[in-house]
Amino acid sequence: MEDEFHELTDRVRAELRSPQDLVAYERLLGLARKNTPAGREELAQVLTAVERPLWAREIAAFILGTAGDRRAFETLVLLLNYRDPVRCATAAHALGRLGDPRTARAAAALATNPLRTAYALHPVRLLAELRAPESVPALIATLERLLTPHNPYWRVALACVEGLGALGDPRAVPALTTARTHPRLAAAAAASLARLGVQEEPGERAGP
C-alpha cells in the first residue's frame, strides 16, 4: 500500500484505547487488503454508522477515496476542514484521488472562508493540485485577503503564491505582484511571476 496509508494507520494505532478498538482497527485493515466490492460496502457503512470513532471513519474514507468511491466525499471534506492538520493532509491526499467534481467547489469554499483561514493550508494546496476551474479564482481571493501587514497566516498565503505559480494563469499577476512586496512571500512570488513571464523590475525589493 502507499506510504500515506501506512502513515495513517500508524498514527491511528496510537489512538486505540481498548481491545475492541484494536479488533475494529484490524478489521478495517483487512478490508483494505482484500479490496473487494463487499469490503467496500462494509467500509461505506462505517462512514454512516452511529457512534463510530473518528479514526475508524478516517481510515474507511481514505480507503474508499483513494479507490475513487464517491461515498467517501462527505467524510473527507469534513476531515479537510478539521482542526488537526495531520487529518487535513490525509483527507486532501484522498480527495485529490477521488475524482469527484464536487471536490474543487468544497475546497474553494473552505479556502475562501475567512472564519476558517487557520485551517485553509491543505484546501489551498488541494486546489492547486486539482487544477480545476475554481482553483485560480479561489487562490487569488484567498491571497488578496491575506496580503495585510503582520498577517499570522502567511503560510497559507505562501501556499497560494506557490499554487498560482504552478497553475500559470495570468489572472494571478496583480495579486502575485503585490505579494512580491511582502518579505515572507517575496521570493516565492517572484518565482511564480517568472513562471508567468513577469520579471522583477530593476531595484524592486520586498518591503520591510
CSV table of N, CA and C in Angstrom, one decimal, residues 75-84 87-88 91 110 113 116 119-120 123:
chain,number,residue,atom,x,y,z
A,75,THR,N,-17.3,12.6,4.2
A,75,THR,CA,-16.4,12.4,5.3
A,75,THR,C,-15.1,13.1,5.1
A,76,LEU,N,-14.5,12.9,3.9
A,76,LEU,CA,-13.2,13.5,3.5
A,76,LEU,C,-13.3,15.0,3.6
A,77,VAL,N,-14.4,15.6,3.2
A,77,VAL,CA,-14.5,17.1,3.2
A,77,VAL,C,-14.6,17.5,4.7
A,78,LEU,N,-15.3,16.8,5.5
A,78,LEU,CA,-15.3,17.1,7.0
A,78,LEU,C,-13.9,17.0,7.5
A,79,LEU,N,-13.1,16.1,7.2
A,79,LEU,CA,-11.8,15.9,7.7
A,79,LEU,C,-10.8,17.0,7.1
A,80,LEU,N,-11.1,17.4,5.9
A,80,LEU,CA,-10.3,18.5,5.3
A,80,LEU,C,-10.5,19.8,6.0
A,81,ASN,N,-11.6,19.9,6.7
A,81,ASN,CA,-11.9,21.1,7.5
A,81,ASN,C,-11.7,20.9,9.0
A,82,TYR,N,-10.9,19.9,9.3
A,82,TYR,CA,-10.7,19.5,10.7
A,82,TYR,C,-9.6,20.3,11.4
A,83,ARG,N,-9.7,20.4,12.7
A,83,ARG,CA,-8.7,21.3,13.4
A,83,ARG,C,-7.3,20.7,13.4
A,84,ASP,N,-7.2,19.4,13.2
A,84,ASP,CA,-5.9,18.7,13.2
A,84,ASP,C,-5.3,18.7,11.8
A,87,ARG,N,-4.8,15.3,10.0
A,87,ARG,CA,-6.0,14.7,9.4
A,87,ARG,C,-6.4,15.5,8.1
A,88,CYS,N,-6.2,16.8,8.1
A,88,CYS,CA,-6.5,17.6,6.9
A,88,CYS,C,-5.6,17.1,5.8
A,91,ALA,N,-6.9,13.8,4.4
A,91,ALA,CA,-8.1,14.0,3.6
A,91,ALA,C,-7.8,14.6,2.3
A,110,LEU,N,-13.8,26.3,1.5
A,110,LEU,CA,-13.0,26.2,2.7
A,110,LEU,C,-11.9,27.2,2.7
A,113,ASN,N,-13.1,31.0,3.0
A,113,ASN,CA,-13.9,31.3,4.2
A,113,ASN,C,-13.0,32.0,5.2
A,116,ARG,N,-12.3,30.3,8.6
A,116,ARG,CA,-11.6,29.0,8.6
A,116,ARG,C,-10.1,29.2,8.1
A,119,TYR,N,-7.3,26.9,9.1
A,119,TYR,CA,-7.3,25.5,8.6
A,119,TYR,C,-7.3,25.4,7.0
A,120,ALA,N,-6.9,26.5,6.4
A,120,ALA,CA,-7.0,26.6,4.9
A,120,ALA,C,-5.8,26.1,4.2
A,123,PRO,N,-6.7,22.8,2.0
A,123,PRO,CA,-7.6,23.2,0.9
A,123,PRO,C,-6.9,24.0,-0.2
